[in-house]
Coordinates of C-alpha atoms in Angstrom, one line a residue:
M1 CA -193.8 142.0 154.0
R2 CA -197.5 143.0 154.2
H3 CA -198.4 140.3 151.7
L4 CA -196.9 137.4 153.7
V5 CA -200.2 136.3 155.2
L6 CA -200.8 132.5 155.5
R7 CA -204.6 132.6 155.4
E8 CA -204.6 134.6 152.2
S9 CA -202.0 132.8 150.0
T10 CA -201.9 129.1 149.0
G11 CA -198.4 129.4 147.7
L12 CA -197.2 130.9 151.0
R13 CA -198.8 128.1 152.9
Y14 CA -196.9 125.5 150.8
F15 CA -193.6 127.3 151.2
T16 CA -194.0 128.0 155.0
F17 CA -194.9 124.5 156.1
F18 CA -192.2 123.2 153.8
Y19 CA -189.4 125.1 155.3
L20 CA -190.7 124.7 158.9
Y21 CA -190.5 121.0 158.4
V22 CA -187.0 121.3 156.9
M23 CA -186.1 122.8 160.2
Q24 CA -187.5 119.7 162.0
G25 CA -185.9 117.2 159.7
L26 CA -182.4 118.7 159.8
P27 CA -181.5 117.7 163.4
A28 CA -183.5 114.5 163.1
G29 CA -181.4 113.4 160.1
F30 CA -178.2 114.3 161.9
G31 CA -179.0 112.7 165.2
M32 CA -181.2 109.8 164.3
T33 CA -179.3 108.8 161.1
A34 CA -175.8 110.2 160.8
V35 CA -174.9 110.0 164.4
V36 CA -176.7 106.6 164.9
N37 CA -174.9 105.1 161.9
Y38 CA -171.6 106.6 163.2
L39 CA -172.1 104.9 166.6
I40 CA -173.0 101.6 164.9
G41 CA -169.8 102.0 162.8
R42 CA -167.8 102.3 166.0
N43 CA -168.9 98.8 166.9
L44 CA -171.2 99.7 169.7
S45 CA -173.8 97.0 170.5
A46 CA -177.2 97.0 168.9
A47 CA -178.8 97.4 172.4
T48 CA -176.6 100.4 173.2
V49 CA -177.3 102.2 169.9
A50 CA -181.0 101.4 170.1
T51 CA -181.2 102.8 173.6
F52 CA -179.5 106.0 172.3
S53 CA -182.2 106.3 169.5
A54 CA -185.0 105.6 171.9
V55 CA -183.9 108.2 174.5
V56 CA -183.2 110.9 171.9
G57 CA -186.6 110.2 170.4
L58 CA -188.5 110.1 173.7
P59 CA -189.4 113.8 173.8
W60 CA -191.2 113.4 170.6
A61 CA -193.3 110.6 172.2
L62 CA -194.2 113.0 175.0
Q63 CA -195.7 115.7 172.8
F64 CA -199.1 115.2 174.3
V65 CA -197.7 117.1 177.4
W66 CA -197.3 120.3 175.2
G67 CA -200.5 120.1 173.3
P68 CA -202.9 121.3 176.1
L69 CA -200.3 124.0 177.1
I70 CA -200.2 125.3 173.5
D71 CA -204.0 125.3 173.3
K72 CA -204.4 126.9 176.7
Y73 CA -202.2 129.9 175.7
Q74 CA -202.9 129.9 172.0
D75 CA -203.8 133.6 171.5
S76 CA -201.2 136.1 170.7
I77 CA -201.0 139.5 169.1
I78 CA -198.4 138.1 166.7
G79 CA -200.7 135.3 165.6
Q80 CA -202.6 132.4 167.1
R81 CA -200.0 130.0 168.5
K82 CA -197.2 131.7 166.5
Q83 CA -195.5 132.8 169.7
W84 CA -194.8 129.2 170.5
V85 CA -193.2 128.5 167.1
V86 CA -190.9 131.6 167.3
L87 CA -189.9 130.9 170.9
T88 CA -189.2 127.2 170.5
Q89 CA -187.4 127.7 167.2
L90 CA -185.0 130.1 168.9
V91 CA -184.5 128.0 172.0
A92 CA -184.0 124.8 169.9
A93 CA -181.3 126.5 167.9
L94 CA -179.6 127.7 171.0
A95 CA -180.0 124.2 172.6
S96 CA -178.1 122.9 169.6
L97 CA -175.1 124.7 170.9
A98 CA -174.9 122.2 173.7
L99 CA -173.7 119.7 171.1
L100 CA -170.5 121.7 170.7
L101 CA -169.4 120.4 174.1
V102 CA -169.1 116.9 172.6
H103 CA -165.6 116.2 171.2
D104 CA -165.7 112.4 171.1
P105 CA -169.2 111.0 170.6
V106 CA -168.3 107.5 171.7
A107 CA -166.3 108.4 174.8
Q108 CA -168.9 111.1 175.7
L109 CA -172.0 109.1 174.9
P110 CA -174.0 110.3 178.1
L111 CA -173.3 113.9 177.3
L112 CA -174.1 113.4 173.6
K113 CA -177.4 111.8 174.6
L114 CA -178.2 114.6 177.0
A115 CA -177.5 117.3 174.5
F116 CA -179.7 115.7 171.9
V117 CA -182.5 115.2 174.4
V118 CA -182.5 118.9 175.4
H119 CA -182.7 119.9 171.8
S120 CA -185.5 117.3 171.1
V121 CA -187.6 118.7 173.9
F122 CA -187.8 122.2 172.3
A123 CA -188.0 120.8 168.8
S124 CA -191.0 118.7 169.8
I125 CA -192.8 121.7 171.1
Q126 CA -192.1 123.5 167.9
D127 CA -193.5 120.6 165.9
A128 CA -196.7 120.5 168.0
S129 CA -197.2 124.3 167.5
V130 CA -196.6 124.1 163.7
D131 CA -199.1 121.2 163.4
A132 CA -201.7 123.1 165.3
I133 CA -201.3 126.1 163.1
A134 CA -201.5 124.0 160.0
I135 CA -204.8 122.5 161.1
S136 CA -206.3 125.9 161.8
V137 CA -205.2 127.8 158.7
V138 CA -205.1 125.1 155.9
P139 CA -208.5 124.6 154.1
E140 CA -209.6 120.9 154.3
A141 CA -209.4 120.6 150.5
E142 CA -205.7 121.5 150.6
R143 CA -204.6 119.2 153.4
G144 CA -203.3 116.4 151.3
R145 CA -201.0 118.7 149.3
V146 CA -199.9 120.7 152.3
N147 CA -199.1 117.5 154.1
A148 CA -197.1 116.5 151.1
F149 CA -195.0 119.7 151.3
M150 CA -194.6 119.2 155.1
R151 CA -193.4 115.6 154.6
G152 CA -191.3 116.7 151.7
G153 CA -189.7 119.4 153.8
F154 CA -189.1 116.9 156.6
L155 CA -187.5 114.5 154.1
L156 CA -185.3 117.2 152.6
G157 CA -184.2 118.2 156.1
I158 CA -183.5 114.6 157.0
S159 CA -181.5 114.2 153.8
A160 CA -179.4 117.4 154.6
G161 CA -178.9 116.2 158.2
A162 CA -178.0 112.6 157.3
A163 CA -176.0 113.1 154.1
G164 CA -174.8 116.7 154.4
L165 CA -174.0 116.8 158.1
G166 CA -172.9 113.2 158.0
W167 CA -170.3 114.2 155.4
V168 CA -169.2 117.1 157.5
L169 CA -169.0 114.8 160.6
H170 CA -166.6 112.3 158.8
R171 CA -164.7 115.0 156.8
Y172 CA -164.1 117.6 159.5
G173 CA -165.4 116.3 162.8
F174 CA -168.4 116.3 165.2
F175 CA -167.9 119.9 166.4
E176 CA -168.0 121.3 162.8
A177 CA -171.2 119.3 162.0
A178 CA -172.9 120.5 165.2
L179 CA -171.9 124.1 164.5
T180 CA -173.2 123.9 160.9
Q181 CA -176.6 122.6 162.2
T182 CA -176.9 125.4 164.7
V183 CA -176.1 128.1 162.1
L184 CA -178.7 126.7 159.7
L185 CA -181.4 126.5 162.4
L186 CA -180.8 130.1 163.4
A187 CA -180.9 131.3 159.8
L188 CA -184.2 129.6 159.1
T189 CA -185.6 131.0 162.4
V190 CA -185.3 134.5 161.0
L191 CA -187.9 133.7 158.2
T192 CA -190.6 132.9 160.8
F193 CA -190.6 136.5 162.1
F194 CA -191.8 137.9 158.8
I195 CA -194.8 135.6 158.2
R196 CA -198.3 136.5 159.5
L197 CA -201.2 134.2 160.0
D198 CA -203.7 137.0 159.5
H199 CA -203.3 140.4 158.0
T200 CA -204.1 142.0 161.4
D201 CA -201.2 140.2 163.2
Q202 CA -198.2 142.2 164.3
L203 CA -194.7 141.1 163.4
V204 CA -193.4 141.8 166.9
P205 CA -195.4 141.9 170.2
T206 CA -196.3 145.3 171.7
F207 CA -195.7 145.7 175.4
G208 CA -197.3 148.1 177.9
R209 CA -200.8 149.5 178.3
S210 CA -201.0 150.4 174.6
A211 CA -200.8 146.7 173.6
A212 CA -203.8 145.5 171.7
A213 CA -205.8 142.6 173.2
P214 CA -205.7 139.3 171.4
R215 CA -208.5 138.9 168.9
H216 CA -209.7 135.7 170.6
A217 CA -209.3 136.3 174.3
D218 CA -211.1 133.1 175.2
N219 CA -208.3 130.7 176.0
P220 CA -210.0 127.5 177.3
S221 CA -209.3 126.1 180.8
V222 CA -206.9 123.2 181.2
G223 CA -209.7 121.1 182.7
W224 CA -211.9 121.6 179.7
L225 CA -209.1 120.8 177.4
F226 CA -208.3 117.5 179.0
R227 CA -211.9 116.4 179.2
A228 CA -212.5 117.3 175.5
L229 CA -209.3 115.7 174.4
F230 CA -210.1 112.5 176.3
R231 CA -213.5 112.2 174.7
A232 CA -212.1 112.9 171.3
I233 CA -209.3 110.3 171.3
T234 CA -211.2 107.5 173.1
E235 CA -214.1 107.5 170.6
P236 CA -214.1 103.8 169.5
R237 CA -214.3 104.4 165.8
T238 CA -211.3 106.8 165.8
L239 CA -209.4 104.5 168.0
R240 CA -209.7 101.7 165.4
L241 CA -208.4 103.9 162.7
F242 CA -205.5 105.3 164.7
G243 CA -204.6 101.8 165.8
V244 CA -204.0 100.8 162.2
I245 CA -201.9 103.9 161.5
A246 CA -199.8 103.5 164.7
A247 CA -199.1 99.8 164.0
A248 CA -197.9 100.6 160.5
Y249 CA -195.5 103.2 161.7
L250 CA -194.2 100.7 164.3
C251 CA -193.5 98.1 161.6
F252 CA -191.9 100.5 159.2
G253 CA -189.6 101.9 161.9
M254 CA -188.5 98.5 163.1
F255 CA -187.4 97.2 159.8
G256 CA -185.8 100.5 158.7
W257 CA -183.6 100.6 161.9
A258 CA -182.8 96.8 161.7
Y259 CA -181.8 97.0 158.0
N260 CA -179.4 99.9 158.6
Y261 CA -177.8 97.9 161.5
H262 CA -177.5 94.8 159.2
L263 CA -175.8 96.8 156.5
I264 CA -173.2 98.3 158.8
H265 CA -172.7 95.6 161.4
V266 CA -173.2 92.4 159.4
L267 CA -172.3 93.4 155.8
H268 CA -169.7 95.8 157.0
W269 CA -170.7 98.8 155.0
P270 CA -169.0 102.1 156.1
D271 CA -171.6 104.0 158.1
S272 CA -170.9 107.2 156.1
D273 CA -172.0 105.4 152.9
V274 CA -175.3 104.4 154.5
S275 CA -175.9 107.9 155.7
I276 CA -175.2 109.4 152.3
L277 CA -177.4 106.9 150.5
Q278 CA -180.2 107.5 153.0
G279 CA -179.9 111.3 152.8
G280 CA -178.7 111.8 149.2
W281 CA -179.5 109.4 146.4
G282 CA -183.2 108.9 145.8
T283 CA -184.2 112.1 147.6
L284 CA -185.6 113.8 144.5
A285 CA -187.6 110.7 143.6
T286 CA -189.0 110.4 147.1
L287 CA -189.9 114.1 147.0
G288 CA -191.7 113.5 143.7
I289 CA -193.6 110.6 145.2
T290 CA -194.5 112.6 148.3
V291 CA -195.9 115.5 146.3
T292 CA -197.8 113.1 143.9
G293 CA -199.2 111.3 147.0
G294 CA -200.5 114.6 148.4
I295 CA -202.3 115.3 145.2
L296 CA -203.8 111.8 145.1
A297 CA -204.8 112.1 148.8
D298 CA -206.9 115.2 147.9
R299 CA -208.2 113.5 144.7
I300 CA -209.1 110.0 145.7
G301 CA -209.2 110.4 149.5
P302 CA -206.4 109.6 152.1
A303 CA -208.2 106.4 153.3
R304 CA -208.1 104.8 149.9
L305 CA -204.5 105.9 149.3
Q306 CA -203.4 104.5 152.7
R307 CA -204.8 101.1 151.8
R308 CA -202.8 101.1 148.6
V309 CA -199.6 102.2 150.4
L310 CA -199.9 99.4 152.9
L311 CA -200.5 96.8 150.2
V312 CA -197.6 97.9 148.0
L313 CA -195.1 98.2 150.9
G314 CA -196.3 95.1 152.6
V315 CA -195.8 93.0 149.5
F316 CA -192.4 94.7 148.8
L317 CA -191.1 94.0 152.3
L318 CA -192.3 90.3 152.1
L319 CA -190.5 89.8 148.8
F320 CA -187.4 91.7 149.8
C321 CA -186.9 89.7 153.0
S322 CA -187.6 86.5 151.1
L323 CA -184.6 87.4 148.9
S324 CA -182.3 88.2 151.7
F325 CA -179.7 85.9 150.2
L326 CA -179.2 88.7 147.6
W327 CA -178.5 91.4 150.2
P328 CA -174.7 91.0 150.0
Q329 CA -175.1 92.1 146.4
V330 CA -174.5 95.8 146.6
P331 CA -176.9 97.0 143.9
F332 CA -179.8 94.9 145.3
A333 CA -179.1 96.1 148.9
I334 CA -179.0 99.8 147.7
F335 CA -182.3 99.2 145.9
G336 CA -183.9 98.0 149.1
L337 CA -182.5 100.9 151.1
L338 CA -183.7 103.5 148.7
V339 CA -187.2 102.0 148.3
W340 CA -187.6 101.7 152.0
N341 CA -186.7 105.3 152.5
M342 CA -189.9 106.1 150.7
A343 CA -192.0 104.0 153.2
D344 CA -192.5 106.6 155.9
P345 CA -193.2 109.6 153.6
S346 CA -195.6 107.4 151.6
L347 CA -197.5 106.4 154.7
S348 CA -197.5 109.9 156.2
V349 CA -198.9 111.6 153.1
A350 CA -202.0 109.5 153.5
A351 CA -202.2 109.1 157.3
L352 CA -201.7 112.7 158.4
P353 CA -204.7 114.2 156.5
L354 CA -206.8 111.4 158.1
L355 CA -205.6 112.3 161.6
M356 CA -206.1 116.1 160.9
A357 CA -209.6 115.5 159.8
L358 CA -210.4 113.7 163.1
C359 CA -209.2 116.8 165.2
Q360 CA -211.9 119.0 166.7
P361 CA -212.0 122.8 166.9
R362 CA -210.2 124.5 169.8
I363 CA -208.4 121.2 170.8
E364 CA -206.9 120.6 167.4
G365 CA -203.4 121.3 168.7
S366 CA -203.8 119.0 171.7
Q367 CA -205.5 116.2 169.7
F368 CA -203.2 116.1 166.7
T369 CA -200.1 116.4 169.0
T370 CA -201.4 113.4 171.0
Y371 CA -201.7 111.4 167.8
M372 CA -198.2 112.4 166.7
A373 CA -196.8 111.7 170.1
L374 CA -198.2 108.2 170.0
V375 CA -196.9 107.7 166.5
N376 CA -193.5 108.9 167.7
L377 CA -193.8 106.5 170.6
C378 CA -194.1 103.7 168.1
G379 CA -190.9 104.8 166.5
V380 CA -189.1 105.0 169.8
S381 CA -190.5 101.7 170.9
G382 CA -189.6 100.2 167.6
A383 CA -186.0 101.2 167.9
Y384 CA -185.7 99.9 171.4
L385 CA -187.5 96.6 170.7
T386 CA -185.5 96.1 167.5
G387 CA -182.3 96.4 169.5
L388 CA -183.5 93.6 171.9
L389 CA -185.0 91.4 169.2
L390 CA -181.8 91.4 167.1
E391 CA -180.2 89.5 169.9
Y392 CA -182.5 86.5 169.0
L393 CA -183.7 87.1 165.4
S394 CA -182.1 87.8 162.1
V395 CA -183.0 91.0 160.2
P396 CA -184.8 89.0 157.4
V397 CA -186.9 87.1 159.9
L398 CA -187.8 90.4 161.7
G399 CA -188.6 92.1 158.4
G400 CA -190.8 89.1 157.3
A401 CA -192.8 89.3 160.5
C402 CA -193.3 93.1 159.9
S403 CA -194.5 92.5 156.4
V404 CA -197.1 90.0 157.6
V405 CA -198.4 92.6 160.1
V406 CA -198.5 95.3 157.4
L407 CA -200.6 93.1 155.1
L408 CA -202.9 92.3 158.0
L409 CA -203.3 96.1 158.5
F410 CA -204.3 96.4 154.9
W411 CA -207.0 93.9 155.5
V412 CA -208.2 95.5 158.7
L413 CA -208.4 98.9 157.0
G414 CA -210.8 97.3 154.6
N415 CA -213.1 96.4 157.4
K416 CA -216.4 98.3 157.1
A417 CA -216.3 100.0 160.5
V418 CA -212.7 101.2 160.0
R419 CA -213.4 102.2 156.4
A420 CA -216.5 104.2 157.4
T421 CA -214.5 106.1 160.0
A422 CA -211.8 106.9 157.6
R423 CA -214.3 108.2 155.0
S424 CA -216.2 110.2 157.5
G425 CA -212.9 111.8 158.7
S426 CA -211.9 112.8 155.1
S427 CA -215.2 113.6 153.4
V428 CA -213.5 115.9 151.0
G429 CA -211.6 112.9 149.5

């Protein structure tokens, strides 16, 4: 166990951030894909299901609340910020037990919603802690590849939650699916105890007078954290770059949610089939694209890669929505579903290294968490807005509008001011 030190092993960094994101993706795939598709398949209205998605995702949009707290109390004898990861992993796994109280998800929708929200709160703190650790221990030249492993782990977790737990849900029942999720989360939590950030870190805390003081007993004040954070995120150049990224996530999330609804509600696909397709077929291809994207982000620069991703996906979405008369053809519809599953990972593998590079020392947890909270808010808002807009617009029209916005973002990212900000934030690229 003495060799499991993050700062001293590239391979261990890849593995650690991969499995930590598997833990985050597993409940996300179960709740936001398998359960959402299940509710749509039970003929609940688009607005009702969209509200469920938005409420469950809301804690992820409030991550900026946890960032300053994590940075305020970042020092620990078991590793800088590691205490937050261990604690929240354990509590999130235990909070998952609350789902065992739900026997009929449709009839007990308020309880189902509450149970997922409680879990999401602790999972979002875990996510913020892991991101802060990644920024502090991963060399800048590795960030593209490490982000690829992070997104790949998240994708694999989503696949297991959507396809695997979705299958358990339909084959055995909701109780069995929730129990399986809880057992998996607890098992993965055990791994975290045996990984050190530095070789001087202890595996377990020491209590009493003999306890060693933290190496960096200089936790910043809350006032300083908020002032430094406000200055960092309101700098005009970084605001322009983040605005492009946030708008892209909003568009991608809106069409993804709307297309799932169209397949189940309009084309009458079984919701289990949609969940399995999203979480099963195409996963290996998407993982391959994610890892390749991480290598390209380190080689050609994340800013240049992001422009190419926006162009390709914007053109694809425009063409795919223009051919919506072919959506009733099952092979064509499956093709669109599988390709669009690659949209978020493809965007993230370029966007996250850019956002990491913008983060400043000592507030990296707060700053990156704020960025991710706003990105998650785009996803929550996208789900809620889509549920409202589908009362007036068809899915192809909504998707066509999203494609136009994405192509405009491609053009905006080519603006000299935005391009200069992106390059200065990722100079290693």
